[in-house]
CSV table of C-alpha atoms in Angstrom, one decimal:
chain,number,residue,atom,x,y,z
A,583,UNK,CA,17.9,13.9,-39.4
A,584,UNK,CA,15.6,12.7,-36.7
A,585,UNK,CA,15.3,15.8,-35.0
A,586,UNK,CA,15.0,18.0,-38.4
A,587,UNK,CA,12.1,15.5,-39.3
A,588,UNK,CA,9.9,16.1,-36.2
A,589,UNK,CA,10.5,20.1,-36.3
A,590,UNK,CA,9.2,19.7,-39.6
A,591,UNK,CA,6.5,17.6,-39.5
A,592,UNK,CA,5.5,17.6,-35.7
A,593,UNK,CA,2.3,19.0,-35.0
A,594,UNK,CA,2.5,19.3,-31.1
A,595,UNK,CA,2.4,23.0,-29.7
A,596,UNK,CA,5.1,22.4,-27.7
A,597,UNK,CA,8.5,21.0,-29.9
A,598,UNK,CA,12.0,21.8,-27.9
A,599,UNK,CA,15.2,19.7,-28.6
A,600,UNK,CA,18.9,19.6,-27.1
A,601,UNK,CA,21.1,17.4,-29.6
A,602,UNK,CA,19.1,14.4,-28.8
A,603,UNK,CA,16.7,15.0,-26.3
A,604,UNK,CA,13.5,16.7,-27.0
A,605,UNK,CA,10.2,17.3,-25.3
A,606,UNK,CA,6.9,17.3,-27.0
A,607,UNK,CA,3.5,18.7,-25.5
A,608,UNK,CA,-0.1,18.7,-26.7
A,609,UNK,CA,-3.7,17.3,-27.2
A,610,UNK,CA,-2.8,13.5,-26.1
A,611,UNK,CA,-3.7,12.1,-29.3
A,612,UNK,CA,-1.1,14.4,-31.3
A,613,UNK,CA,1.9,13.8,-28.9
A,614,UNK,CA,1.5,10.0,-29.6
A,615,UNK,CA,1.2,10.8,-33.5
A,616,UNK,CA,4.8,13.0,-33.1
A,617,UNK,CA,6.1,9.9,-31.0
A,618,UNK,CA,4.7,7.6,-33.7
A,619,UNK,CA,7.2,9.6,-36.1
A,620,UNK,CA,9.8,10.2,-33.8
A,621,UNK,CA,10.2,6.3,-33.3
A,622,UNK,CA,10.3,5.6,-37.5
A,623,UNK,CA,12.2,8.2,-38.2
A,624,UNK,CA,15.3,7.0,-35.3
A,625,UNK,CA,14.7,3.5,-36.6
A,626,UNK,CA,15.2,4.4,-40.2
A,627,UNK,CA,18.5,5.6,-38.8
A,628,UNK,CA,19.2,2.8,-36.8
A,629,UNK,CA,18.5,4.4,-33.4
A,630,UNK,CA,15.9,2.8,-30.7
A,631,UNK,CA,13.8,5.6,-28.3
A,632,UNK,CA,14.7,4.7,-24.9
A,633,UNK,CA,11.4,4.9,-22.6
A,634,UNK,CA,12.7,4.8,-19.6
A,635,UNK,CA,13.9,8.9,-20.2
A,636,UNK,CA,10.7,10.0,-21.1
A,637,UNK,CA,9.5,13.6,-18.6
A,638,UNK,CA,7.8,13.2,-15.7
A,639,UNK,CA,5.8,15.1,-13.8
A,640,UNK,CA,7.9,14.6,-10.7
A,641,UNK,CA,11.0,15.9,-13.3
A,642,UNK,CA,9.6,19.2,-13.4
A,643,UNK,CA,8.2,19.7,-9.6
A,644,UNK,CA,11.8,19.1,-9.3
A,645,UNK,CA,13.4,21.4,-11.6
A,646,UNK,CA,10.9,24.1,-11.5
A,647,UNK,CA,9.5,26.0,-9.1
A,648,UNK,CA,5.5,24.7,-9.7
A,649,UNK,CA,4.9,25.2,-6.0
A,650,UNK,CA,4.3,29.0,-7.1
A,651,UNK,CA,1.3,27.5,-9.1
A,652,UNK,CA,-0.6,26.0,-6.6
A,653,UNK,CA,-4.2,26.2,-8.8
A,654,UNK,CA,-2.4,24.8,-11.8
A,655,UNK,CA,-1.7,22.0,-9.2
A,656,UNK,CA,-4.5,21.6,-7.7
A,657,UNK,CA,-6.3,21.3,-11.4
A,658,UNK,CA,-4.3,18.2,-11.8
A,659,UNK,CA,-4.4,16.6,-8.1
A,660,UNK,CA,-8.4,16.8,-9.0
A,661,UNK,CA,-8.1,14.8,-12.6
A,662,UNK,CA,-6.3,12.6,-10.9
A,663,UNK,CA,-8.8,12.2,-8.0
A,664,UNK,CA,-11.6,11.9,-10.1
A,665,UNK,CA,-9.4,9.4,-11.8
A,666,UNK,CA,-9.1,7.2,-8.6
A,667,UNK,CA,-12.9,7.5,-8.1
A,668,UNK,CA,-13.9,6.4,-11.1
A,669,UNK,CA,-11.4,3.3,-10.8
A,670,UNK,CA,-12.0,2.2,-7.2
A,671,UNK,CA,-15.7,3.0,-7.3
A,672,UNK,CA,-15.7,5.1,-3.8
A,673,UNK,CA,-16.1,8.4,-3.0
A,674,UNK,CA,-14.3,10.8,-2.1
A,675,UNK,CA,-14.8,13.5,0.3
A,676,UNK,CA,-11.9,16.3,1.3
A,677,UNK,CA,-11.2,14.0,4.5
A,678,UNK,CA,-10.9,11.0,2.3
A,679,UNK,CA,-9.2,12.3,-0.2
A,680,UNK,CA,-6.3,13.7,2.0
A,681,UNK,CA,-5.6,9.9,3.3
A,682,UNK,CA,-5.7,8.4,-0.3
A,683,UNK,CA,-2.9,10.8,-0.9
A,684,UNK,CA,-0.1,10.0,1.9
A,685,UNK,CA,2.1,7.4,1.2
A,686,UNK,CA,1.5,4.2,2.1
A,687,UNK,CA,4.1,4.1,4.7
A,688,UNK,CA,1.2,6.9,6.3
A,689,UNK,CA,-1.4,5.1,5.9
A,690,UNK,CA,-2.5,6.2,2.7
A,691,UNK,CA,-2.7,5.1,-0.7
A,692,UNK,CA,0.4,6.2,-2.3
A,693,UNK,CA,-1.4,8.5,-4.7
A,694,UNK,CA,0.2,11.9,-4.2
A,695,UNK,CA,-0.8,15.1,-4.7
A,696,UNK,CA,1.2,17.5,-6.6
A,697,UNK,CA,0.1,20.2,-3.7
A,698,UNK,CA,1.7,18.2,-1.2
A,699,UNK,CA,5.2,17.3,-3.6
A,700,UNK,CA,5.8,20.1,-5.0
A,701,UNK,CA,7.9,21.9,-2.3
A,702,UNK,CA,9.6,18.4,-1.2
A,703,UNK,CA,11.3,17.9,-4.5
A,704,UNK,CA,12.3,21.2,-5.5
A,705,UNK,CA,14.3,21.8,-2.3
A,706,UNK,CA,15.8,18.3,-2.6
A,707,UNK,CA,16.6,18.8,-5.9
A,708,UNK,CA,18.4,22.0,-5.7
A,709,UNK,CA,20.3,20.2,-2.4
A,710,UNK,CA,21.6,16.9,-4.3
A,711,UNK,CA,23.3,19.1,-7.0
A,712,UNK,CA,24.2,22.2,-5.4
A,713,UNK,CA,27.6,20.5,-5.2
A,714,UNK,CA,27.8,20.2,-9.1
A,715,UNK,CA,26.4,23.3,-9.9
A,716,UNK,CA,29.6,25.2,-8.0
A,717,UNK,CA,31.6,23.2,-9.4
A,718,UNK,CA,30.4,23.9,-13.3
A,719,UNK,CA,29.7,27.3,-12.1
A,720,UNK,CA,32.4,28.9,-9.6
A,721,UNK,CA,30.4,32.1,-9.4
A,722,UNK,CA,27.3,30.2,-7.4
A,723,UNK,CA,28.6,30.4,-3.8
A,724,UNK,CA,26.0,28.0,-1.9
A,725,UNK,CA,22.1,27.1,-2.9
A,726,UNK,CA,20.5,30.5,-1.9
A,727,UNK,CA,22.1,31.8,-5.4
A,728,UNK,CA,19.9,29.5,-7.4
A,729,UNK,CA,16.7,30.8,-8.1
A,730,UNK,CA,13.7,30.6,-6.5
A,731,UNK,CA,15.5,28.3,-3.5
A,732,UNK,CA,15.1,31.3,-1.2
A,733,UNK,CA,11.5,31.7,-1.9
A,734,UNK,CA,10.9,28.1,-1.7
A,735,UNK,CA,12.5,27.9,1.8
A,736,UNK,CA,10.1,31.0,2.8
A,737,UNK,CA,7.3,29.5,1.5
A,738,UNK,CA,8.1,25.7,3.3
A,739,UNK,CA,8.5,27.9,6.9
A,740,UNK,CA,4.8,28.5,6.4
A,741,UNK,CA,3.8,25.1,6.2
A,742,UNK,CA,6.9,23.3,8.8
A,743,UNK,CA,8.8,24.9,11.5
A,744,UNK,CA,11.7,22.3,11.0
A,745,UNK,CA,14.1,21.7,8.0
A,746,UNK,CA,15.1,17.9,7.3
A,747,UNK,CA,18.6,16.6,8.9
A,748,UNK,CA,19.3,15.5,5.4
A,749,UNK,CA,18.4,17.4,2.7
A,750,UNK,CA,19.2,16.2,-0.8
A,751,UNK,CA,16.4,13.6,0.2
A,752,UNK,CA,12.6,13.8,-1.2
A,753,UNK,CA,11.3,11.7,1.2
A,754,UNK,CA,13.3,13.8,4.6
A,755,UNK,CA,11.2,16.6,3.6
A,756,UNK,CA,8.1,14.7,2.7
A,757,UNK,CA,8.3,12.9,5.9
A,758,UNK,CA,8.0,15.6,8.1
A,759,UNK,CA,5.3,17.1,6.2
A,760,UNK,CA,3.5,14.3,6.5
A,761,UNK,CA,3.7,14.2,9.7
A,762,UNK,CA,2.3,17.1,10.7
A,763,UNK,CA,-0.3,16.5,8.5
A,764,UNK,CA,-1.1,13.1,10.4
A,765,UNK,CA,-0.8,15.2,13.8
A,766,UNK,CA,-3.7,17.4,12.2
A,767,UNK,CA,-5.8,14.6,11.3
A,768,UNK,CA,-9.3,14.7,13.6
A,769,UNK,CA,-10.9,11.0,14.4
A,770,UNK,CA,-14.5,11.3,14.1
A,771,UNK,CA,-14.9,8.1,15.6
A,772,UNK,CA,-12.8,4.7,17.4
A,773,UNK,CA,-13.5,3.2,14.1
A,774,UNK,CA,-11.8,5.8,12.2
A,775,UNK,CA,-8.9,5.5,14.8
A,776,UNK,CA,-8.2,2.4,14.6
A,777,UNK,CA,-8.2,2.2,11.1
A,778,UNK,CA,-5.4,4.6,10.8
A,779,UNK,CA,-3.7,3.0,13.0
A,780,UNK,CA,-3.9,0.1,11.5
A,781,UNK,CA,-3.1,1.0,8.6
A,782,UNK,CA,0.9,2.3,9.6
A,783,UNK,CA,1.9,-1.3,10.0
A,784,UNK,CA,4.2,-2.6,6.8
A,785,UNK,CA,1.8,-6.0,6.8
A,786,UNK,CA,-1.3,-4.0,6.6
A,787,UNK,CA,0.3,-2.4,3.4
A,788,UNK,CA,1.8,-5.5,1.7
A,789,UNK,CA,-1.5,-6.2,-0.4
A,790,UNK,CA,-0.7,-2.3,-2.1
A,791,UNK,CA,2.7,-3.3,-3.3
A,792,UNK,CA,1.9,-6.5,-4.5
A,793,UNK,CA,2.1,-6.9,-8.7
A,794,UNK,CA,-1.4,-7.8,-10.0
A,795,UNK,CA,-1.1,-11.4,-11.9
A,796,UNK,CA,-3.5,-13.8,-12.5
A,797,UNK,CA,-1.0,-16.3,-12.8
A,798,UNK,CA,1.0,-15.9,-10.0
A,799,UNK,CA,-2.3,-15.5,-7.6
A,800,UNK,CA,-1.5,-11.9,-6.9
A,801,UNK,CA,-4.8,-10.1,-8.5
A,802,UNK,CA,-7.6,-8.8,-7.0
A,803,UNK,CA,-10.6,-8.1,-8.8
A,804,UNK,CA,-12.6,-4.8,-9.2
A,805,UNK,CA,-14.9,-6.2,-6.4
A,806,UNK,CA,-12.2,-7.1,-3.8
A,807,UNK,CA,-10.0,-3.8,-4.6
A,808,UNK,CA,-12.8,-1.8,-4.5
A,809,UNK,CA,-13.4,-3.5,-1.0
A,810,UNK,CA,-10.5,-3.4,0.4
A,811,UNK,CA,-10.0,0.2,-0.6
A,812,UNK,CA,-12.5,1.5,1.4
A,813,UNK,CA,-12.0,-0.5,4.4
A,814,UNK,CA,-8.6,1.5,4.3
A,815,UNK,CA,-9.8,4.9,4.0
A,816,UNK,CA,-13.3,4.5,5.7
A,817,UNK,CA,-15.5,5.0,2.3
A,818,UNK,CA,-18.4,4.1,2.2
A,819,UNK,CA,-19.0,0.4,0.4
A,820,UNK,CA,-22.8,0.2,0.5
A,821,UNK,CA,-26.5,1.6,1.0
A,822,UNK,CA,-27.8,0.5,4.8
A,823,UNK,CA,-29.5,-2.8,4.4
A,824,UNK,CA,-30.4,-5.9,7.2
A,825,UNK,CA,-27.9,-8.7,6.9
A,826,UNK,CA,-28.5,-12.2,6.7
A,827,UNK,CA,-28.3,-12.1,10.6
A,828,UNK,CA,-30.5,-10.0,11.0
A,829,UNK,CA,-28.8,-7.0,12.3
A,830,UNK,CA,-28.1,-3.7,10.3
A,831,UNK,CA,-25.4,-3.1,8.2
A,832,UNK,CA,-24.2,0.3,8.0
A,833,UNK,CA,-22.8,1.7,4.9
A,834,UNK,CA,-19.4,1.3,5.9
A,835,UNK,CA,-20.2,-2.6,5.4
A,836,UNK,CA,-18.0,-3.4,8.5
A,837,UNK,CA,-20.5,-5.5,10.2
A,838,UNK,CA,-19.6,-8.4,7.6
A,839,UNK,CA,-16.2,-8.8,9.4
A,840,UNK,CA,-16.8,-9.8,12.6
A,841,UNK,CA,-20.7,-11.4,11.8
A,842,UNK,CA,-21.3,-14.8,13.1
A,843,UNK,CA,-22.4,-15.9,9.8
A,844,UNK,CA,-19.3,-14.0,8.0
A,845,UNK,CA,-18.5,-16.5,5.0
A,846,UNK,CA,-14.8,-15.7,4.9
A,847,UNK,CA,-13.9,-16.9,8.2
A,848,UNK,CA,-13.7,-20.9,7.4
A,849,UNK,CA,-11.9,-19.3,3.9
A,850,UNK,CA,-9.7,-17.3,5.2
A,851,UNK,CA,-8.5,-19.9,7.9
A,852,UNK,CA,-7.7,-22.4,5.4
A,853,UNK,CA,-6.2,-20.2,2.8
A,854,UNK,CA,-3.7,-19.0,6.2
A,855,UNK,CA,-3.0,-22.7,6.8
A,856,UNK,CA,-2.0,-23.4,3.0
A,857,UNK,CA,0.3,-20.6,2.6
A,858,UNK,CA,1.9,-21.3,5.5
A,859,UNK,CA,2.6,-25.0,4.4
A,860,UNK,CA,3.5,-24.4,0.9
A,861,UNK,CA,5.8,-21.5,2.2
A,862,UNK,CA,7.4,-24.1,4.5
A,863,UNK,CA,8.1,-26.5,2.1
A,864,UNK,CA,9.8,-23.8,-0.4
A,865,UNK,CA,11.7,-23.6,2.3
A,866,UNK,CA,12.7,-27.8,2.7
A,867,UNK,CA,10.6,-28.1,5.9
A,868,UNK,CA,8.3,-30.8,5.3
A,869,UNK,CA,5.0,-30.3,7.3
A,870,UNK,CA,1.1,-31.7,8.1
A,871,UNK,CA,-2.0,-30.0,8.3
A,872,UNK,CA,-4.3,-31.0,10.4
A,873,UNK,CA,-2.3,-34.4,11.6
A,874,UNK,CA,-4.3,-36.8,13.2
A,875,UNK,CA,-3.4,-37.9,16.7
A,876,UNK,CA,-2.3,-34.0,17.7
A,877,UNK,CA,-5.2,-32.3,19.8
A,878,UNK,CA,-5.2,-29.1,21.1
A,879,UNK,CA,-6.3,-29.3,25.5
A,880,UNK,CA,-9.7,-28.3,23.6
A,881,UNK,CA,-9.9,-31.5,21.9
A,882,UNK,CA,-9.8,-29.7,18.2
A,883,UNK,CA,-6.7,-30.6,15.9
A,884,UNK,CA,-4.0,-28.2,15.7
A,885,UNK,CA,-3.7,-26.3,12.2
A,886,UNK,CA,-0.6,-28.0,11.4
A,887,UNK,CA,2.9,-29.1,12.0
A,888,UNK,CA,6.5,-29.1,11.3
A,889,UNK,CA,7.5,-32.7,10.1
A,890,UNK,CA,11.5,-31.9,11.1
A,891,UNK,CA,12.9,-29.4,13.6
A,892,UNK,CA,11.9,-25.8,13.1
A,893,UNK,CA,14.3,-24.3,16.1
A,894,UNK,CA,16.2,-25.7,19.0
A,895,UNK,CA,15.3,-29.6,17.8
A,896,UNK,CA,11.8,-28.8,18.4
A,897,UNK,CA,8.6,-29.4,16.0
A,898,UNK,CA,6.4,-26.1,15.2
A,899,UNK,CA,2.9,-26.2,15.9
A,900,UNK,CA,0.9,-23.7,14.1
A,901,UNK,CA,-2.7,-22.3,14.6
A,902,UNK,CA,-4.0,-19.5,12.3
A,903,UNK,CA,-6.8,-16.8,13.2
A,904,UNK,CA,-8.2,-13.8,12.2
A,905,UNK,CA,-9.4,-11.2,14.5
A,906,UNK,CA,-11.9,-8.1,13.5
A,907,UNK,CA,-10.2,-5.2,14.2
A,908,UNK,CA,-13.4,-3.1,14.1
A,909,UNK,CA,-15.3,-5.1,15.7
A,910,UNK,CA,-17.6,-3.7,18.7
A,911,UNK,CA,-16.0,-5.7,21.1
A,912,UNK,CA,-12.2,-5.0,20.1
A,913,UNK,CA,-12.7,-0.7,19.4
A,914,UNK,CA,-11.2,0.3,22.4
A,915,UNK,CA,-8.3,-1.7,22.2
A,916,UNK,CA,-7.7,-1.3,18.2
A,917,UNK,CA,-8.1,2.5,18.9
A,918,UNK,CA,-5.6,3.2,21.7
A,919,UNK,CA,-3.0,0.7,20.2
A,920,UNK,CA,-2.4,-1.2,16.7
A,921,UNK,CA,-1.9,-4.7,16.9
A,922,UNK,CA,-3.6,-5.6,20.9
A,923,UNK,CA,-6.1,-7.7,18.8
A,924,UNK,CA,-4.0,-10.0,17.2
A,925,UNK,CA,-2.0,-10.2,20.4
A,926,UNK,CA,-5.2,-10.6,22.3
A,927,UNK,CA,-5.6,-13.8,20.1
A,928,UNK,CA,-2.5,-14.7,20.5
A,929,UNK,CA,-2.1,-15.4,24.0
A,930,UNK,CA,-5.9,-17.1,23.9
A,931,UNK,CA,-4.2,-19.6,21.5
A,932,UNK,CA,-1.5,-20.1,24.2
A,933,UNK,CA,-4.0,-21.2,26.4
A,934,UNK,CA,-5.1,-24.4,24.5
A,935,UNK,CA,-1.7,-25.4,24.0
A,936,UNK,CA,-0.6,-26.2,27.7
A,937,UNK,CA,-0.5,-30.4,26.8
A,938,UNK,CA,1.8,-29.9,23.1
A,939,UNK,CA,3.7,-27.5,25.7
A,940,UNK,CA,4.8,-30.0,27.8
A,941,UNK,CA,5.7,-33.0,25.2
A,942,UNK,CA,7.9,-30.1,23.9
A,943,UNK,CA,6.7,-28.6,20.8
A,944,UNK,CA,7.2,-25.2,19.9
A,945,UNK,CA,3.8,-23.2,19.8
A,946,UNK,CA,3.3,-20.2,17.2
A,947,UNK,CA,-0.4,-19.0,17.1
A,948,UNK,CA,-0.4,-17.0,13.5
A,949,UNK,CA,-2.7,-14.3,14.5
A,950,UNK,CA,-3.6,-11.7,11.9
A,951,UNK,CA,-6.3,-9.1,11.8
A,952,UNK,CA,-9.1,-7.7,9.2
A,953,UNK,CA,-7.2,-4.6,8.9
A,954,UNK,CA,-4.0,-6.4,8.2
A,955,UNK,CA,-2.0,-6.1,11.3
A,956,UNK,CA,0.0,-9.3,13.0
A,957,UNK,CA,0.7,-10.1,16.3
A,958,UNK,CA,4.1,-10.3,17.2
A,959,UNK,CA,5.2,-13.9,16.8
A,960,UNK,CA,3.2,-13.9,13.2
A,961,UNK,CA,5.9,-11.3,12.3
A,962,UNK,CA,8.6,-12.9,13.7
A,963,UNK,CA,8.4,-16.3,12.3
A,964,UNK,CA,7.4,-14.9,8.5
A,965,UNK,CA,11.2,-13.2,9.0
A,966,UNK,CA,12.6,-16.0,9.8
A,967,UNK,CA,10.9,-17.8,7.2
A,968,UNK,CA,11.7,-15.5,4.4
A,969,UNK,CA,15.1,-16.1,5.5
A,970,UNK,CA,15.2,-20.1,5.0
A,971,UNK,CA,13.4,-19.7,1.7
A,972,UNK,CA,16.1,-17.0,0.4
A,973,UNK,CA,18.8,-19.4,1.1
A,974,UNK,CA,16.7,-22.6,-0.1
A,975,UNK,CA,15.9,-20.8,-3.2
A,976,UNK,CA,18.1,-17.7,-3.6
A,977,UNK,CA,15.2,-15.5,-4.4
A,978,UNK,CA,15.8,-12.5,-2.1
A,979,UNK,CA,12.1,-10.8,-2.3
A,980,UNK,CA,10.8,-14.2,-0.8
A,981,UNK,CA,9.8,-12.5,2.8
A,982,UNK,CA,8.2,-10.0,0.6
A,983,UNK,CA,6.4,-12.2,-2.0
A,984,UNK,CA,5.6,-14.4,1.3
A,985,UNK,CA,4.1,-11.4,3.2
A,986,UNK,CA,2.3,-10.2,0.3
A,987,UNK,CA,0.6,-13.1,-0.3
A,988,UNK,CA,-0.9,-13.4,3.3
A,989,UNK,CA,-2.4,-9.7,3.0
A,990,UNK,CA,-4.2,-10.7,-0.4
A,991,UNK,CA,-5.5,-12.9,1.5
A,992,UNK,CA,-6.7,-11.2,3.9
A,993,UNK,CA,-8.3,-9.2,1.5
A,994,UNK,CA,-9.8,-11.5,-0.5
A,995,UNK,CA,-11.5,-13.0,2.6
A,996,UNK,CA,-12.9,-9.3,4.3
A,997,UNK,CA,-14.6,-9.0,0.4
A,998,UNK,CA,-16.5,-12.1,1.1
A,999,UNK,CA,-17.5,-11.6,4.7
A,1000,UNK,CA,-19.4,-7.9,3.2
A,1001,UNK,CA,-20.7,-9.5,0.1
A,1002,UNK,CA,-21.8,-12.1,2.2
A,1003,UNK,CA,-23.6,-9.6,4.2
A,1004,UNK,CA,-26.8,-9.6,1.7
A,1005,UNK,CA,-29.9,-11.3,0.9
A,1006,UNK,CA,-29.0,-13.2,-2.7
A,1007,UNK,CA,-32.4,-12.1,-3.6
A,1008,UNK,CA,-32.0,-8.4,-3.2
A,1009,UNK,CA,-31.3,-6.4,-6.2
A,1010,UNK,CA,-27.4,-5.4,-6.2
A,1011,UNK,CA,-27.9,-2.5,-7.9
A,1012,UNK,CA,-30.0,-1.0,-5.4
A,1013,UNK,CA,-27.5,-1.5,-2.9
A,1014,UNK,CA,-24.5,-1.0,-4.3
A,1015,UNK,CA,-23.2,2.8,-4.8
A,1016,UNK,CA,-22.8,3.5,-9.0
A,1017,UNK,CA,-20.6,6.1,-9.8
């Protein structure tokens, strides 16, 4: 009855239905319209649509061979860069645009082209079933009899010389891909360098995966995203103007990170400090920050400290810092390998510890970077950390949550350092780019 009513009354160009699962397509505005009556009709019959079956675009790379169409593609991977302008407020040259759209683990964005899918999840696709398919149909020997496989595999030769160990995986053939396409990628610069490297490491990422709520403290707004977005990808964030220093800002706006009168610094430093307690006391480890009578061999108080044991019967001591990767002084080490800032600071921090040392208190400099990267012992102890919350709280996402938190952070504070960059009484909007 349902199905009868749409072919009757459905206006969409495209109507096709199997029992009880169809697949409208049209002008946006009449495929909701058809939906609109699909959903009374079902409920007049007592049935519910369920959303979570709906097509996908990734449903028909994988069961079609699109990677024949590669201008039909391409028209789509440019709506939906124009799309990701016009949200972020960057733009987007070729260069640009090819590191928005490798996944995150790549240093990108996560916004894929079709172009670049196409190929990966067809051949997957026809892998993971080939197994049924022989089965339901005994006359289909092996997965060169399905059509179009062969072609696909000719045309993937021209684009890899390898095949994927594992092949009814997306992401195996994605992944090497990928990988030669990061292999072709040409660094204009140390800056450009370093960014990409820093941007491989999962805490760099964490801010990208993180759900956007006001109420849990996860959101970023238009300002900060846009930000942070183009710190990533090395957009430009602004027109070249004199700081508040007095030396020049170029448009990448990366001088705000490591100026000496950066506002998010002192921020930053005690936004570190607080997650850091609060996370400790989710996890039953009571702890101080800032206690009085605990002096580093500078003669400034330590950041904090663990109130029981942390490991071993000893108290933690904690000092958080933040490093620029890009800054002037740091480019060759952030360029030739990812995460020798943070390290840098790390074992600086040691230094000033040599007294706490000796009276037997365990030492953890939290040492992050602009760019999102962590030293070593950072990494370590938010592991560990995650760990005691999980079992003080049986939420199992609480190294993730934890993690994710600390990279907002980051974020939020690199914002501030190149807002903080201008003359209040400038006119923003003959600074800032408006698409």
């Amino acid at each position: 009855m349902c199905k009868n009513a749409v072919l009757a009354e459905g206006k969409t160009e495209l109507n096709i239905w199997y029992l009880d699962d169809g697949t409208l397509g049209g002008h946006p505005d009449t495929v909701l319209n058809d939906l609109k009556l699909i959903i009374e009709e079902c409920r007049n019959i007592g049935l519910e649509i369920n959303p979570s079956k709906f097509p996908r675009l990734t449903y028909l790379l994988r069961t079609s061979s699109c990677f024949r169409h590669n201008n039909h593609l391409k028209s789509i991977d440019d709506d939906v860069k124009q799309t990701f302008e016009s949200i972020t407020n960057c733009r987007l040259n070729d260069e640009k645009w090819s590191k928005v759209s490798m996944p995150i683990r790549f240093g990108g964005m996560g916004i894929r082209k079709c172009e670049d899918i196409a190929l990966p999840a067809f051949l997957s696709s026809i892998n993971s079933v080939i197994n049924l398919v022989t089965l339901m149909l005994p006359n289909i020997s092996d997965e060169t009899m399905i059509a179009d496989y062969t072609d696909a595999l000719n045309e993937w030769s021209l684009v890899s010389e390898s095949l994927p160990d594992v092949k009814i995986y997306q992401n195996e053939w994605d992944d090497l891909l990928m990988s030669d396409k990061m292999e072709s990628f040409n660094f204009q610069s140390n800056k450009d360098k370093a960014r990409h490297l820093a941007s491989l490491h999962n805490e760099s990422n964490a801010w990208l995966s993180a759900l956007p709520s006001k109420f849990v403290g996860t959101f970023l707004d238009n300002n900060t995203f846009r930000i942070s977005t183009a710190l990533r990808i090395g957009s430009d964030i602004c027109k070249t103007h004199k700081c508040i220093c007095g030396d020049i800002v170029s448009t990448d706006g990366t001088h705000g990170l490591s100026c000496s009168k950066r506002a998010g610094r002192l921020p930053l430093h005690a936004d570190l400090n607080t997650i850091i307690q609060n996370a400790l006391h989710s996890a039953i480890i009571p702890s101080r920050k800032e206690p009085s009578g605990m002096f580093r061999d500078d003669g400034k108080r330590v950041d904090g400290v663990t109130l029981v044991p942390w490991s071993r019967g000893q108290m933690l001591v904690w000092d958080a810092t933040c490093s620029d990767t890009l800054a002037p002084s740091y480019l060759n080490m952030s360029s030739s390998k990812s995460g020798s800032v943070a390290e840098l600071a790390a074992k600086n921090k040691h230094r000033k510890y040599k007294g706490l040392l000796e009276q037997n208190f365990l030492i953890l400099p939290f040492a992050v970077e602009t760019l999102g990267v962590w030293c070593l012992e950072a990494i370590d102890f938010i592991n560990k950390l995650g760990k005691k919350i999980s079992q003080a709280t049986g939420e199992r996402k609480s190294k993730t949550y934890l993690k994710q938190r600390i990279s907002l952070a980051i974020q939020r504070n690199n914002a501030a350092s190149v807002m903080a960059t201008f003359d209040t009484s400038e006119n923003m909007n003959e600074i800032f780019y408006i698409l």
